[in-house]
CSV table of C-alpha atoms (C1' of nucleotides) in Angstrom, one decimal:
chain,number,residue,atom,x,y,z
B,29,MET,CA,5.5,24.5,26.6
B,30,LEU,CA,3.2,21.6,26.1
B,31,LYS,CA,0.5,21.3,28.7
B,32,THR,CA,-0.5,17.7,28.2
B,33,SER,CA,-4.1,17.7,29.4
B,34,GLU,CA,-4.9,21.0,27.7
B,35,PHE,CA,-3.5,19.8,24.4
B,36,SER,CA,-5.4,16.5,24.5
B,37,HIS,CA,-8.6,18.3,25.5
B,38,ASN,CA,-8.3,20.8,22.6
B,39,LEU,CA,-7.5,18.1,20.1
B,40,LEU,CA,-10.4,15.9,21.1
B,41,ALA,CA,-12.9,18.8,21.2
B,42,TRP,CA,-11.9,19.7,17.7
B,43,TYR,CA,-12.2,16.0,16.6
B,44,HIS,CA,-15.7,15.5,18.1
B,45,LEU,CA,-16.9,18.8,16.6
B,46,ASN,CA,-15.8,17.8,13.1
B,47,GLN,CA,-16.9,14.1,13.4
B,48,ARG,CA,-14.8,12.8,10.6
B,49,SER,CA,-14.3,9.4,12.0
B,50,LEU,CA,-14.3,6.7,9.3
B,51,PRO,CA,-17.8,5.2,9.5
B,52,TRP,CA,-16.9,1.5,10.1
B,53,ARG,CA,-14.7,2.5,13.1
B,54,LYS,CA,-17.8,3.6,15.0
B,55,THR,CA,-19.0,0.0,15.0
B,56,ARG,CA,-15.9,-1.0,17.0
B,57,ASP,CA,-16.0,-4.3,15.1
B,58,PRO,CA,-12.4,-5.4,15.5
B,59,TYR,CA,-12.4,-7.4,12.3
B,60,LYS,CA,-13.7,-4.5,10.2
B,61,ILE,CA,-11.3,-2.0,11.8
B,62,TRP,CA,-8.4,-4.4,11.3
B,63,LEU,CA,-9.2,-5.0,7.6
B,64,SER,CA,-9.5,-1.3,7.0
B,65,GLU,CA,-6.2,-0.6,8.7
B,66,VAL,CA,-4.5,-3.2,6.4
B,67,MET,CA,-6.0,-1.6,3.4
B,68,LEU,CA,-5.1,1.9,4.5
B,69,GLN,CA,-1.5,1.1,4.8
B,70,GLN,CA,0.3,3.5,2.5
B,71,THR,CA,-3.0,4.0,0.7
B,72,GLN,CA,-5.3,7.0,0.7
B,73,VAL,CA,-8.7,6.6,2.3
B,74,ILE,CA,-10.5,7.5,-0.9
B,75,THR,CA,-8.7,4.7,-2.7
B,76,ALA,CA,-9.4,2.1,0.0
B,77,ILE,CA,-13.1,2.7,0.5
B,78,PRO,CA,-14.5,0.8,-2.5
B,79,TYR,CA,-12.2,-2.2,-1.8
B,80,PHE,CA,-13.3,-2.1,1.9
B,81,GLU,CA,-17.0,-2.2,0.8
B,82,LYS,CA,-16.4,-5.1,-1.5
B,83,PHE,CA,-14.4,-7.1,1.0
B,84,ILE,CA,-16.8,-6.6,3.9
B,85,THR,CA,-19.7,-7.8,1.7
B,86,LYS,CA,-17.9,-10.8,0.3
B,87,TYR,CA,-15.9,-11.6,3.4
B,88,PRO,CA,-18.0,-10.3,6.3
B,89,ASP,CA,-16.2,-12.1,9.1
B,90,ILE,CA,-13.1,-14.0,10.2
B,91,ASP,CA,-14.3,-17.4,9.1
B,92,SER,CA,-15.3,-16.3,5.5
B,93,LEU,CA,-11.9,-14.5,5.0
B,94,ALA,CA,-10.0,-17.5,6.4
B,95,ALA,CA,-11.9,-19.9,4.1
B,96,ALA,CA,-11.3,-17.8,0.9
B,97,ASP,CA,-9.3,-19.0,-2.0
B,98,GLU,CA,-6.0,-17.1,-2.1
B,99,GLU,CA,-6.2,-16.4,-5.8
B,100,ALA,CA,-9.8,-15.0,-5.4
B,101,LEU,CA,-8.5,-12.7,-2.6
B,102,LEU,CA,-5.7,-11.5,-4.9
B,103,LYS,CA,-8.2,-10.8,-7.7
B,104,ASP,CA,-10.4,-8.8,-5.2
B,105,TRP,CA,-7.3,-6.9,-4.1
B,106,GLU,CA,-6.2,-6.2,-7.7
B,107,GLY,CA,-5.3,-2.6,-8.2
B,108,LEU,CA,-4.8,-1.8,-4.5
B,109,GLY,CA,-1.1,-2.7,-4.6
B,110,TYR,CA,1.3,-4.2,-2.0
B,111,TYR,CA,-0.2,-7.6,-2.6
B,112,ASN,CA,1.5,-9.3,0.3
B,113,ARG,CA,-0.8,-7.4,2.6
B,114,ILE,CA,-3.8,-9.6,1.8
B,115,ARG,CA,-1.8,-12.8,2.0
B,116,ASN,CA,-0.4,-11.8,5.4
B,117,PHE,CA,-3.9,-10.7,6.5
B,118,GLN,CA,-5.4,-14.1,5.6
B,119,ALA,CA,-2.5,-15.9,7.4
B,120,ALA,CA,-3.2,-13.8,10.5
B,121,VAL,CA,-7.0,-14.4,10.2
B,122,LYS,CA,-6.5,-18.1,9.9
B,123,GLU,CA,-4.3,-18.0,13.1
B,124,VAL,CA,-7.2,-16.2,14.9
B,125,LYS,CA,-9.7,-18.8,13.7
B,126,GLU,CA,-7.6,-21.7,14.7
B,127,HIS,CA,-6.1,-20.6,17.9
B,128,TYR,CA,-8.5,-17.9,19.3
B,129,GLY,CA,-11.9,-19.2,18.3
B,130,SER,CA,-12.3,-16.7,15.5
B,131,VAL,CA,-12.3,-13.9,18.0
B,132,VAL,CA,-9.8,-11.0,17.4
B,133,PRO,CA,-7.6,-11.0,20.5
B,134,ASP,CA,-8.4,-8.2,23.0
B,135,ASP,CA,-4.8,-8.5,24.1
B,136,PRO,CA,-1.9,-6.4,22.6
B,137,GLU,CA,0.7,-9.0,23.5
B,138,VAL,CA,-1.1,-11.6,21.4
B,139,PHE,CA,-2.4,-9.3,18.6
B,140,PHE,CA,1.0,-7.7,17.9
B,141,LYS,CA,2.5,-11.2,17.1
B,142,LEU,CA,0.1,-11.8,14.2
B,143,LYS,CA,1.4,-11.6,10.6
B,144,GLY,CA,1.2,-8.1,9.1
B,145,VAL,CA,0.5,-6.5,12.4
B,146,GLY,CA,3.1,-3.9,13.1
B,147,PRO,CA,3.3,-0.9,15.5
B,148,TYR,CA,0.8,1.1,13.6
B,149,ILE,CA,-1.9,-1.5,12.9
B,150,GLY,CA,-1.5,-3.0,16.3
B,151,GLY,CA,-1.9,0.3,18.1
B,152,ALA,CA,-4.8,1.3,15.9
B,153,VAL,CA,-6.8,-1.9,16.3
B,154,GLN,CA,-6.1,-2.3,20.0
B,155,SER,CA,-6.9,1.3,20.8
B,156,ILE,CA,-10.0,1.8,18.5
B,157,ALA,CA,-11.6,-1.6,19.0
B,158,PHE,CA,-10.6,-2.3,22.7
B,159,ASN,CA,-9.5,1.1,24.0
B,160,HIS,CA,-6.1,-0.1,25.0
B,161,LEU,CA,-3.8,2.9,25.8
B,162,ILE,CA,-1.4,2.4,22.9
B,163,ALA,CA,-0.4,5.0,20.3
B,164,ALA,CA,-1.0,4.5,16.6
B,165,VAL,CA,1.8,6.3,14.9
B,166,ASP,CA,1.4,6.7,11.1
B,167,GLY,CA,2.9,9.2,8.7
B,168,ASN,CA,0.3,11.8,9.8
B,169,VAL,CA,1.3,11.5,13.5
B,170,LEU,CA,5.0,11.6,12.8
B,171,ARG,CA,4.5,14.9,10.9
B,172,VAL,CA,2.3,16.4,13.6
B,173,MET,CA,4.7,15.4,16.4
B,174,SER,CA,7.7,16.6,14.6
B,175,ARG,CA,6.1,20.0,14.4
B,176,LEU,CA,4.6,20.0,17.8
B,177,ASP,CA,8.0,19.4,19.5
B,178,ALA,CA,10.0,21.1,16.7
B,179,ASP,CA,11.7,17.7,16.4
B,180,ASP,CA,14.2,17.8,13.6
B,181,ARG,CA,15.3,14.2,13.7
B,182,GLU,CA,14.8,11.9,10.7
B,183,MET,CA,11.3,10.6,11.2
B,184,THR,CA,11.8,7.7,8.9
B,185,LYS,CA,14.2,6.0,11.3
B,186,PRO,CA,12.7,3.2,13.4
B,187,SER,CA,14.6,4.3,16.5
B,188,VAL,CA,13.0,7.8,16.2
B,189,GLN,CA,9.6,6.4,15.5
B,190,LYS,CA,9.9,4.3,18.7
B,191,THR,CA,10.5,7.4,20.8
B,192,VAL,CA,7.7,9.3,19.1
B,193,LYS,CA,5.4,6.4,19.9
B,194,GLU,CA,6.4,6.6,23.6
B,195,ARG,CA,6.0,10.4,23.5
B,196,VAL,CA,2.5,10.1,22.1
B,197,GLU,CA,1.6,7.6,24.8
B,198,THR,CA,2.4,10.2,27.4
B,199,LEU,CA,-0.3,12.4,25.9
B,200,ILE,CA,-3.1,9.8,25.5
B,201,PRO,CA,-6.2,10.5,27.7
B,202,LEU,CA,-8.7,7.8,28.6
B,203,GLU,CA,-10.3,7.7,25.1
B,204,ALA,CA,-7.3,6.2,23.4
B,205,GLY,CA,-9.0,5.3,20.1
B,206,ASP,CA,-10.6,8.7,19.6
B,207,PHE,CA,-7.3,10.4,20.5
B,208,ASN,CA,-5.3,8.4,18.0
B,209,GLN,CA,-7.9,9.0,15.3
B,210,ALA,CA,-7.9,12.7,16.2
B,211,LEU,CA,-4.1,13.0,15.9
B,212,MET,CA,-4.2,11.3,12.4
B,213,GLU,CA,-7.2,13.4,11.3
B,214,LEU,CA,-5.3,16.5,12.3
B,215,GLY,CA,-2.4,15.5,10.2
B,216,ALA,CA,-4.6,14.6,7.3
B,217,THR,CA,-6.6,17.8,7.2
B,218,ILE,CA,-4.8,20.6,9.1
B,219,CYS,CA,-1.2,19.7,9.7
B,220,THR,CA,-0.6,18.7,6.0
B,221,PRO,CA,2.7,18.2,4.3
B,222,ARG,CA,2.3,21.3,2.1
B,223,ALA,CA,0.6,24.5,3.1
B,224,PRO,CA,-0.5,23.4,6.6
B,225,LYS,CA,-3.5,25.3,7.9
B,226,CYS,CA,-1.9,26.6,11.1
B,227,ILE,CA,-4.3,29.5,11.4
B,228,ILE,CA,-7.2,27.2,12.1
B,229,CYS,CA,-5.3,24.5,14.0
B,230,PRO,CA,-6.9,23.7,17.3
B,231,VAL,CA,-3.5,23.1,19.0
B,232,ARG,CA,-1.3,25.8,17.5
B,233,GLN,CA,-0.7,27.4,20.8
B,234,HIS,CA,1.0,24.1,21.9
B,235,CYS,CA,3.0,23.8,18.7
B,236,GLU,CA,6.7,24.6,19.1
B,237,ALA,CA,7.4,24.8,15.4
B,238,TYR,CA,4.5,27.3,14.9
B,239,GLN,CA,5.7,29.5,17.8
B,240,GLU,CA,9.2,29.5,16.3
B,241,ASN,CA,7.9,29.9,12.7
B,242,ARG,CA,9.6,26.7,11.6
B,243,VAL,CA,6.6,24.7,10.4
B,244,SER,CA,7.7,24.7,6.8
B,245,GLU,CA,11.1,23.1,7.8
B,246,LEU,CA,9.5,20.1,9.4
B,247,PRO,CA,9.4,17.1,9.3
B,248,VAL,CA,13.0,16.7,8.1
B,249,LYS,CA,13.2,14.1,5.2
B,250,LYS,CA,16.0,12.8,3.2
B,251,LYS,CA,15.5,13.0,-0.5
B,252,ALA,CA,14.3,10.0,-2.4
B,253,LYS,CA,16.6,7.7,-4.2
B,254,LYS,CA,16.4,7.7,-8.0
B,255,LYS,CA,14.4,4.8,-9.3
B,256,SER,CA,16.3,2.2,-11.4
B,257,GLU,CA,15.0,1.6,-14.9
B,258,TYR,CA,14.2,-1.7,-16.6
B,259,TYR,CA,13.5,-2.3,-20.3
B,260,TYR,CA,11.5,-5.3,-21.3
B,261,ASN,CA,9.9,-6.9,-24.3
B,262,VAL,CA,6.5,-8.4,-23.4
B,263,TYR,CA,4.9,-11.1,-25.6
B,264,PHE,CA,1.3,-11.9,-26.5
B,265,ILE,CA,1.8,-15.5,-27.5
B,266,LEU,CA,-1.2,-16.9,-29.2
B,267,ASN,CA,-1.7,-20.6,-30.2
B,268,GLY,CA,-4.5,-20.2,-32.7
B,269,LYS,CA,-7.1,-21.6,-30.3
B,270,ASN,CA,-8.1,-18.3,-28.8
B,271,GLU,CA,-5.6,-18.9,-26.0
B,272,ILE,CA,-2.7,-16.8,-24.7
B,273,LEU,CA,0.3,-17.7,-22.6
B,274,LEU,CA,0.3,-16.2,-19.1
B,275,GLN,CA,2.6,-16.9,-16.2
B,276,LYS,CA,2.2,-16.6,-12.5
B,277,GLN,CA,4.7,-14.0,-11.2
B,278,GLU,CA,7.4,-15.3,-8.9
B,279,GLY,CA,9.8,-13.6,-6.7
B,280,THR,CA,8.8,-10.7,-4.4
B,281,LEU,CA,7.5,-8.1,-6.8
B,282,LEU,CA,3.8,-8.8,-7.7
B,283,GLN,CA,4.1,-12.3,-6.4
B,284,GLY,CA,1.1,-14.4,-7.4
B,285,MET,CA,-0.2,-11.9,-10.0
B,286,TYR,CA,-0.4,-13.2,-13.6
B,287,GLU,CA,1.8,-11.6,-16.3
B,288,LEU,CA,2.6,-11.9,-20.0
B,289,PRO,CA,6.0,-13.4,-20.6
B,290,ARG,CA,8.5,-10.6,-20.0
B,291,PHE,CA,12.2,-10.6,-21.1
B,292,ASP,CA,15.0,-8.2,-21.1
B,293,VAL,CA,15.1,-6.3,-24.4
B,294,ASP,CA,18.3,-8.0,-25.6
B,295,THR,CA,16.9,-11.6,-25.1
B,296,SER,CA,17.0,-13.6,-28.3
B,297,LEU,CA,14.0,-15.3,-29.8
B,298,GLU,CA,15.8,-18.7,-29.4
B,299,THR,CA,16.3,-18.1,-25.7
B,300,ILE,CA,12.6,-17.1,-25.3
B,301,GLU,CA,11.4,-20.2,-27.1
B,302,GLU,CA,13.7,-22.4,-25.0
B,303,SER,CA,12.7,-20.7,-21.8
B,304,LEU,CA,8.9,-21.1,-22.5
B,305,GLY,CA,9.1,-24.5,-24.2
B,306,ILE,CA,7.4,-23.3,-27.3
B,307,GLU,CA,8.2,-22.9,-31.0
B,308,VAL,CA,7.3,-19.6,-32.6
B,309,HIS,CA,6.2,-20.0,-36.2
B,310,HIS,CA,5.3,-16.4,-36.9
B,311,LYS,CA,6.2,-13.0,-35.5
B,312,GLY,CA,3.2,-10.7,-35.3
B,313,GLU,CA,2.8,-7.0,-34.9
B,314,HIS,CA,4.0,-4.5,-32.4
B,315,ILE,CA,1.3,-3.8,-29.8
B,316,GLY,CA,2.7,-0.6,-28.4
B,317,SER,CA,4.8,0.7,-25.5
B,318,VAL,CA,3.9,1.2,-21.9
B,319,SER,CA,5.7,2.5,-18.9
B,320,HIS,CA,4.9,1.8,-15.3
B,321,VAL,CA,6.3,3.3,-12.1
B,322,PHE,CA,6.7,1.3,-8.9
B,323,THR,CA,7.9,2.5,-5.5
B,324,HIS,CA,11.5,2.0,-6.4
B,325,LYS,CA,11.7,1.1,-10.0
B,326,LYS,CA,10.4,1.9,-13.5
B,327,TRP,CA,9.5,-0.5,-16.2
B,328,PHE,CA,9.5,0.3,-19.9
B,329,MET,CA,7.7,-2.4,-21.9
B,330,GLU,CA,7.3,-3.0,-25.6
B,331,GLY,CA,4.5,-5.4,-26.5
B,332,TYR,CA,4.7,-7.9,-29.4
B,333,ILE,CA,2.5,-10.7,-30.8
B,334,LEU,CA,4.0,-14.1,-31.4
B,335,TYR,CA,2.2,-17.1,-32.9
B,336,THR,CA,2.8,-20.7,-32.0
B,337,ARG,CA,1.1,-24.1,-32.7
B,338,ASP,CA,2.1,-25.6,-29.5
B,339,ILE,CA,-0.1,-27.0,-26.8
B,340,HIS,CA,1.0,-25.8,-23.4
B,341,PRO,CA,-0.6,-26.0,-19.9
B,342,GLU,CA,0.0,-22.3,-19.3
B,343,PHE,CA,-2.2,-21.1,-22.1
B,344,ILE,CA,-5.4,-19.4,-20.9
B,345,LYS,CA,-8.6,-18.9,-22.9
B,346,LEU,CA,-8.8,-15.2,-23.9
B,347,GLU,CA,-12.2,-15.0,-22.3
B,348,ASP,CA,-10.8,-16.2,-19.0
B,349,VAL,CA,-8.0,-13.7,-18.7
B,350,GLY,CA,-10.2,-11.2,-17.0
B,351,ASN,CA,-10.8,-13.6,-14.1
B,352,LEU,CA,-7.1,-13.7,-13.2
B,353,PRO,CA,-5.4,-11.2,-10.9
B,354,MET,CA,-3.1,-9.0,-13.0
B,355,SER,CA,-1.0,-6.0,-12.0
B,356,ARG,CA,-1.7,-2.5,-13.4
B,357,ALA,CA,1.5,-2.7,-15.3
B,358,MET,CA,0.3,-5.7,-17.3
B,359,GLN,CA,-3.2,-4.4,-17.6
B,360,LYS,CA,-2.0,-1.3,-19.4
B,361,LEU,CA,-0.4,-3.5,-22.1
B,362,TYR,CA,-3.2,-5.9,-22.2
B,363,HIS,CA,-5.7,-3.1,-22.8
B,364,LEU,CA,-3.7,-2.0,-25.8
B,365,PHE,CA,-4.0,-5.6,-27.1
B,366,GLU,CA,-7.7,-5.6,-26.5
B,367,ALA,CA,-8.1,-2.3,-28.2
B,368,MET,CA,-6.5,-3.8,-31.3
B,369,GLY,CA,-9.2,-6.5,-31.3
B,370,GLY,CA,-6.9,-9.1,-29.8
A,189,DC,C1',19.0,-0.9,9.9
A,190,DA,C1',18.1,-0.1,5.0
A,191,DC,C1',15.7,-1.6,1.6
A,192,DG,C1',11.8,-3.7,-1.1
A,193,DC,C1',7.1,-3.6,-1.9
A,194,DG,C1',1.9,-0.9,-5.9
A,195,DT,C1',-0.8,2.4,-7.1
A,196,DG,C1',-3.0,6.8,-7.8
A,197,DG,C1',-3.7,11.7,-6.5
A,198,DA,C1',-1.9,16.4,-5.7
A,199,DC,C1',1.3,19.8,-7.5
M,202,DT,C1',9.8,9.1,-18.6
M,203,DG,C1',9.0,14.7,-12.4
M,204,DT,C1',8.4,14.9,-7.1
M,205,DC,C1',6.1,13.8,-3.0
M,206,DC,C1',3.2,11.1,-0.4
M,207,DA,C1',-0.5,8.2,1.4
M,208,DA,C1',-3.9,5.8,8.6
M,209,DG,C1',3.5,0.6,7.2
M,210,DC,C1',5.3,-4.1,7.4
M,211,DG,C1',8.6,-8.0,6.4
M,212,DT,C1',13.2,-9.2,5.9
DNA sequence: CACGCGTGGAC
DNA sequence: TGTCCAAGCGT
């Protein structure tokens, strides 16, 4: 069914005709390609581009990124999500600076061991920057391959993804980077999740699902789990000196981002005072309510003002709050506070 | 392996 | 206050 050389030729011809390569990839600058792949993880191209421009201006090379302050990096990453990505990227970049003379390794064995480099990013950087014959299997490629081979296995399973990667690597011609980008581009523009444009697909004659009229059934996905819901009271604690109490988020969710003190709705005022080491002398008004959806949970937050006279190291000048990295969830509430003249 | 991890856009 | 998903990775 699938004639390998003909398939690859048709795909590459289509790709070169459309010339939709991301502009920085044409430079073959391994650092730029790597940074962009990190940003593009689970993130749409249109969303990542302004962040990429900012980072490449502010941190144009390995050494400048390695030397950056972590909190400054988080602030620049603010709004992009999956905040561990930038921490992992800096850790990897520091490793490259210290052990490889600030030169991105042109060696898959070495590169794949770096923090935050998995099968996709490793394959993408090594193929696009150095033309190593390695597949870059992302969500687009999984979808394309499931249809091309009428493969009805669960594409989310790591074991299946491994075999898909091996399958793609049997198809890669000499121009590995272009081929990987072409396959992703096909998935992003033609072989889309909904309403795929099979009629203009350059490889439809090689597509088993198309021939069997089964494109709409593929890829097979299991339905998403329901998100668990959390209800919080969030406090704007003011000390009468134009300062507000903020805390650095701990744990795994939003680690390192600043947040307003947040408590389960049934937490008593006494517990809150004790936990924060302050004494509330006056309860202020209700700021409003905000909800926020994460990948696997939902937050429902009510905002309230509290007043204290206490001095406390975690109070921040109101004018400085904007310089700290803060999640979208907290920004939503904070904007309500600002709109009230807070 | 299954799950946790952000956010915004398209329906 | 819905669903799906996006150039995935760490644990």
